[in-house]
């Protein structure tokens, strides 16, 4: 039986490789597939619209009762005892009966005669019911088509035919492959799936009637017969053309400069990756980064519109000049080019020519504009291991070039490279330093100026790396700050210093203090507060013996929050000290607002003593005293400075003249023994 656009179940039934027929509510035969013809011996024409001729006369009453209860219950029935009669008199049993429901009403039932082999492993889910489930799930939301093993379409739903701009009857009986462009790269995978009978899922391009390509997210489900041979395929597709276009658009925006449409930094690092990977000794490349000198002046005097037009013209000139380059416009007035280039000379020649082209006058809206540009160049192969590093090196070179002057073409020098390489190495090594236990502390004694009695120590962080050697804190602490590693590191310092002090309270002097440096990030972090609370809770040391040093710049950063945080720390019993006092931005009058206990007067003021310039030192000491703060002179190196300080009201000092920072062992040797 054929209709112009058979519904999904009709086409499925007709193609089901089992003897199958459909009875409408009035028990009339409506569908009778060819396997049913073969099994029962009646042709469709003979049974069409009739009562099924195969119910055993003795079972008729029973069957009718059964039928009505079936219509009521809408459940699949497995009839084992109803005898079916073929045309030649053969008897059959074992029939599966599935309701076909439309709009909540049973419109009929499907009868499947289960073959011998299938009978044993029949599952609770009847064969036909699965297909019906699929239909309801997908028919309304997706583009569905069914084709047979030969690829001939036997069913299309409305959405599917609409998508392809055909009428359903034009598609049925066609080969489904005609809907795919012949060069579709997914074809081999799909073919494999068809052959093997495995489901396939992926994106595929299809061709509509008018030849428009649409992107479909598709799933191809093979239905296998009882011999495991696929006899039918259901293709379920969602049209994602719009979504893909939208994604592409978003992707473009994310990877390109809005103004010029050139790649932005992110897009460049992505796109340039391949060229970088292919580059090497035989195939050297160079990355040029440049910006326009005094672009801001042009922008300010001619307006941003002219500024934008100028940038667009610059972009055009680069594109005309360097067709093979990967060009980027990371932002502002900065542009970059990745070119293949044989060494310094060739890169320089290229750059010089480009610079000349870019520096020719621009005629924009009646204005004649002149620009110069400064270049930074980094070559590869070199120390760089990634395009990102090459980019950063060009940035360094450009930065150095800007310092020299407008119009400079600056290579990355070996010195810049060494500095940079070391920076990268340190950054990398810092990540594992805590785990590798490569940090330790040194302790610099702080003494009372009057009687030179040991008052306490300042804990100073030391790092010995297995390859980099001893790295001074002035070098790695800013990098640890930048990489957000400083908080865990400083936390370790805090706890380590506490443990050490606890020991020395027993072996040296219970009155000793320990000063610990807090980084700006750490000062603002919640971790610090938790660690301090832990120290109090566990009773590791008396909080008053711990002095937390913050630089005055930290104190000035966010005054209100800072004061609050300081109060909180003080309420736990810890003492606070302003480090490097006098070098920052704080004005002296602010000092009153901060609840600190101590000022550490920076070394520059102490050095002033020997240069006969102690006016500032005097006023700091005066101010500190009037606020009742403990004053510590830092970096005292000379006898003369020491004797000067002894005459002032400064109470304590710390410096090489008394002692350099010491290891814990050295401290114990020097002080623990003295006590005995
Ligand atoms: P700072 O807090 O001002 O520490 C004093 C620095 O001056 C120390 O350098 C110390 O060795 C040095 N110094 C002491 N007396 C003299 C002297 O008489 N003459 C000279 N020329 N120098 C003297 P260091 O250990 O290299 O530390 C440098 C900076 O690193 C410290 O300056 C501090 O800002 C930071 N730092 C050290 N340890 C830590 C830490 O655990 N955490 C944080 N956040 N920063 C730390
Ligand atoms: Ca300090
Ligand atoms: Ca200091």
Short mmCIF file of C-alpha atoms and ligand atoms in Angstrom, two decimals, residues 458 517 549 579-581 600 602 634, ligand 3:
data_model
loop_
_atom_site.label_atom_id
_atom_site.label_comp_id
_atom_site.label_asym_id
_atom_site.label_seq_id
_atom_site.Cartn_x
_atom_site.Cartn_y
_atom_site.Cartn_z
CA UNK A 458 62.93 40.46 60.73
CA UNK A 517 56.71 41.31 55.64
CA UNK A 549 55.13 44.96 58.21
CA UNK A 579 57.81 49.55 56.27
CA UNK A 580 60.08 51.68 54.04
CA UNK A 581 58.55 54.70 55.68
CA UNK A 600 60.59 51.53 59.83
CA UNK A 602 63.85 53.67 55.11
CA UNK A 634 66.76 50.40 58.62
CA1 LIG B 3 62.19 48.18 54.66
#
